[in-house]
Amino acid sequence: MLKNYSSAIDFYLLGFYGSKERHNILFAVFLFLYSVTLMGNIVIIVTVCVDKRLQSPMYFFLGHLSVLEILITSVAVPLMLWGLLLPGMQAISLTACAAQLYLYLSLGTSELVLLGVMAVDRYVAVCNPLRYNIIMNSHTCIWVVIMSWVFGFLFQIWPVYATFQLTFCKSNVLDHFYCDRGQLLRLSCDDSLFTELILFLMAVFIIVGSLIPTIVSYTYIISTILKIPTASGRRKAFSTCASHFTVVVIGYGTCLFLYVKPKQTQAAEYNRVASVMVLVVTPFLNPFIFTLRNDKFIEAFRDVMKRCCHLLKG
């Protein structure tokens, strides 16, 4: 006989399958990736804030993107790491589960909007350089960043509310390492088909809606770059947006893979692998993509490190 778990105090997260040895290996790998993600993004934030050469819209947006990366990974990864150390299932309260899902979706939405804004910024820089400082002034940059944060947190209120209005009567065990919406829908004994359709359409709206300005911007960027007569000029122009383009491909690819599917209750192993890509692998790669081939940032970082060494010696 099924029991109504919708008012239960706890859900239980199954986490990753396998032996204790496998869990220890996963813990070490994920802890390393998470630590590097934190350090890499903190380095970006500090360098952008301290060095005056990086006081431009591109680096202003990059600093906020790094803040979002830290928050998104920190919403789920520490809990995942703790679960790998514990034997058996991991308990999480209904309130904590709802808060985790809301923060994860809200921050992710804000990040997608910000990536779209960064694409437009690169379009203005490449296609309209003479008016760049006028169009992308400090007031505009601050306004669009605030709007991206606010939009993300407002947009995800209804989806999370609708998810937790369902009755969870099949079980209170989630076959995942965090409160995944697809797994929550699997536990519902209500007819959630309409809710899943609305959630699917909202996911399409936010991902495709933020992807459109990116596609349009890069269409114009590529068209403009191809008109540059010299190969060195074309390389220099494309180098200003190559890192953002790479992050867009990886970021949107994993999001489309995970969220834009009509049936939210996808296989647990599929969701687990896709979630690791979104929460662990992509945030780990982004700081390297944005900084390794950026001579201006590397030079600024070296100067910041020299200043820190001088302060410590003094």
mmCIF file of C-alpha atoms in Angstrom, residues 23-140:
data_model
loop_
_atom_site.group_PDB
_atom_site.id
_atom_site.type_symbol
_atom_site.label_atom_id
_atom_site.label_comp_id
_atom_site.label_asym_id
_atom_site.label_seq_id
_atom_site.Cartn_x
_atom_site.Cartn_y
_atom_site.Cartn_z
ATOM 1 C CA HIS A 23 33.036 6.201 -3.928
ATOM 2 C CA ASN A 24 36.480 7.126 -2.588
ATOM 3 C CA ILE A 25 37.826 7.567 -6.135
ATOM 4 C CA LEU A 26 34.823 9.696 -7.135
ATOM 5 C CA PHE A 27 35.208 11.754 -3.965
ATOM 6 C CA ALA A 28 38.871 12.482 -4.702
ATOM 7 C CA VAL A 29 38.184 13.378 -8.350
ATOM 8 C CA PHE A 30 35.173 15.594 -7.618
ATOM 9 C CA LEU A 31 36.885 17.290 -4.660
ATOM 10 C CA PHE A 32 39.851 18.144 -6.898
ATOM 11 C CA LEU A 33 37.593 19.509 -9.663
ATOM 12 C CA TYR A 34 35.481 21.482 -7.176
ATOM 13 C CA SER A 35 38.559 22.955 -5.439
ATOM 14 C CA VAL A 36 40.103 24.038 -8.756
ATOM 15 C CA THR A 37 36.743 25.511 -9.822
ATOM 16 C CA LEU A 38 36.564 27.605 -6.653
ATOM 17 C CA MET A 39 40.183 28.750 -6.846
ATOM 18 C CA GLY A 40 40.017 29.521 -10.570
ATOM 19 C CA ASN A 41 36.863 31.610 -10.298
ATOM 20 C CA ILE A 42 38.064 33.404 -7.149
ATOM 21 C CA VAL A 43 41.279 34.304 -9.001
ATOM 22 C CA ILE A 44 39.195 35.763 -11.841
ATOM 23 C CA ILE A 45 36.982 37.770 -9.462
ATOM 24 C CA VAL A 46 39.901 39.174 -7.439
ATOM 25 C CA THR A 47 41.992 40.016 -10.514
ATOM 26 C CA VAL A 48 39.084 41.758 -12.251
ATOM 27 C CA CYS A 49 38.290 43.783 -9.124
ATOM 28 C CA VAL A 50 41.896 44.778 -8.347
ATOM 29 C CA ASP A 51 43.484 45.499 -11.736
ATOM 30 C CA LYS A 52 42.390 48.705 -13.479
ATOM 31 C CA ARG A 53 43.288 47.326 -16.929
ATOM 32 C CA LEU A 54 40.388 44.884 -16.594
ATOM 33 C CA GLN A 55 37.802 47.563 -15.796
ATOM 34 C CA SER A 56 35.871 46.959 -19.029
ATOM 35 C CA PRO A 57 32.405 45.462 -19.766
ATOM 36 C CA MET A 58 33.822 42.104 -20.909
ATOM 37 C CA TYR A 59 35.677 41.522 -17.633
ATOM 38 C CA PHE A 60 32.834 42.997 -15.573
ATOM 39 C CA PHE A 61 30.524 40.344 -17.036
ATOM 40 C CA LEU A 62 33.211 37.680 -16.607
ATOM 41 C CA GLY A 63 33.485 38.524 -12.906
ATOM 42 C CA HIS A 64 29.742 38.045 -12.424
ATOM 43 C CA LEU A 65 29.846 34.827 -14.440
ATOM 44 C CA SER A 66 32.544 33.551 -12.060
ATOM 45 C CA VAL A 67 30.370 34.422 -9.049
ATOM 46 C CA LEU A 68 27.496 32.470 -10.602
ATOM 47 C CA GLU A 69 29.772 29.485 -11.306
ATOM 48 C CA ILE A 70 30.907 29.374 -7.674
ATOM 49 C CA LEU A 71 27.336 29.571 -6.369
ATOM 50 C CA ILE A 72 25.908 26.995 -8.805
ATOM 51 C CA THR A 73 28.540 24.385 -7.984
ATOM 52 C CA SER A 74 28.316 25.123 -4.248
ATOM 53 C CA VAL A 75 24.566 24.517 -4.230
ATOM 54 C CA ALA A 76 24.980 20.807 -4.990
ATOM 55 C CA VAL A 77 28.613 19.632 -5.039
ATOM 56 C CA PRO A 78 29.395 19.852 -1.270
ATOM 57 C CA LEU A 79 26.280 17.768 -0.534
ATOM 58 C CA MET A 80 27.343 15.299 -3.233
ATOM 59 C CA LEU A 81 30.841 15.025 -1.717
ATOM 60 C CA TRP A 82 29.401 14.471 1.742
ATOM 61 C CA GLY A 83 27.141 11.747 0.343
ATOM 62 C CA LEU A 84 30.134 9.926 -1.152
ATOM 63 C CA LEU A 85 31.715 9.721 2.324
ATOM 64 C CA LEU A 86 28.600 8.425 4.052
ATOM 65 C CA PRO A 87 27.452 4.800 3.918
ATOM 66 C CA GLY A 88 23.924 4.308 2.603
ATOM 67 C CA MET A 89 21.454 7.003 1.635
ATOM 68 C CA GLN A 90 21.708 10.689 2.526
ATOM 69 C CA ALA A 91 18.764 12.486 4.129
ATOM 70 C CA ILE A 92 17.647 15.953 3.027
ATOM 71 C CA SER A 93 14.619 17.793 4.381
ATOM 72 C CA LEU A 94 11.719 18.817 2.148
ATOM 73 C CA THR A 95 12.533 22.504 2.735
ATOM 74 C CA ALA A 96 16.235 22.015 1.964
ATOM 75 C CA CYS A 97 15.333 20.049 -1.155
ATOM 76 C CA ALA A 98 13.057 22.845 -2.414
ATOM 77 C CA ALA A 99 15.680 25.497 -1.593
ATOM 78 C CA GLN A 100 18.425 23.554 -3.372
ATOM 79 C CA LEU A 101 16.326 23.052 -6.511
ATOM 80 C CA TYR A 102 15.252 26.712 -6.551
ATOM 81 C CA LEU A 103 18.785 28.064 -6.125
ATOM 82 C CA TYR A 104 20.205 25.694 -8.727
ATOM 83 C CA LEU A 105 17.585 26.573 -11.364
ATOM 84 C CA SER A 106 17.610 30.319 -10.575
ATOM 85 C CA LEU A 107 21.388 30.646 -10.723
ATOM 86 C CA GLY A 108 21.495 28.542 -13.881
ATOM 87 C CA THR A 109 18.880 30.757 -15.533
ATOM 88 C CA SER A 110 20.806 33.901 -14.573
ATOM 89 C CA GLU A 111 23.973 32.386 -16.041
ATOM 90 C CA LEU A 112 22.288 31.632 -19.382
ATOM 91 C CA VAL A 113 20.950 35.193 -19.574
ATOM 92 C CA LEU A 114 24.406 36.562 -18.750
ATOM 93 C CA LEU A 115 26.002 34.426 -21.481
ATOM 94 C CA GLY A 116 23.519 35.964 -23.934
ATOM 95 C CA VAL A 117 24.459 39.443 -22.709
ATOM 96 C CA MET A 118 28.168 38.626 -23.139
ATOM 97 C CA ALA A 119 27.495 37.573 -26.744
ATOM 98 C CA VAL A 120 25.866 40.936 -27.460
ATOM 99 C CA ASP A 121 28.821 42.663 -25.794
ATOM 100 C CA ARG A 122 31.222 40.824 -28.152
ATOM 101 C CA TYR A 123 29.015 41.785 -31.121
ATOM 102 C CA VAL A 124 29.230 45.479 -30.237
ATOM 103 C CA ALA A 125 33.001 45.229 -29.639
ATOM 104 C CA VAL A 126 33.703 43.562 -33.012
ATOM 105 C CA CYS A 127 31.010 45.051 -35.248
ATOM 106 C CA ASN A 128 30.660 48.542 -33.791
ATOM 107 C CA PRO A 129 33.971 49.284 -32.022
ATOM 108 C CA LEU A 130 33.815 53.081 -32.368
ATOM 109 C CA ARG A 131 30.571 53.247 -30.379
ATOM 110 C CA TYR A 132 31.454 50.436 -27.956
ATOM 111 C CA ASN A 133 32.163 52.668 -24.939
ATOM 112 C CA ILE A 134 28.983 54.652 -25.569
ATOM 113 C CA ILE A 135 26.693 51.631 -25.963
ATOM 114 C CA MET A 136 28.289 49.452 -23.267
ATOM 115 C CA ASN A 137 28.666 52.190 -20.659
ATOM 116 C CA SER A 138 28.838 51.461 -16.922
ATOM 117 C CA HIS A 139 25.139 52.245 -16.383
ATOM 118 C CA THR A 140 24.088 49.773 -19.095
#
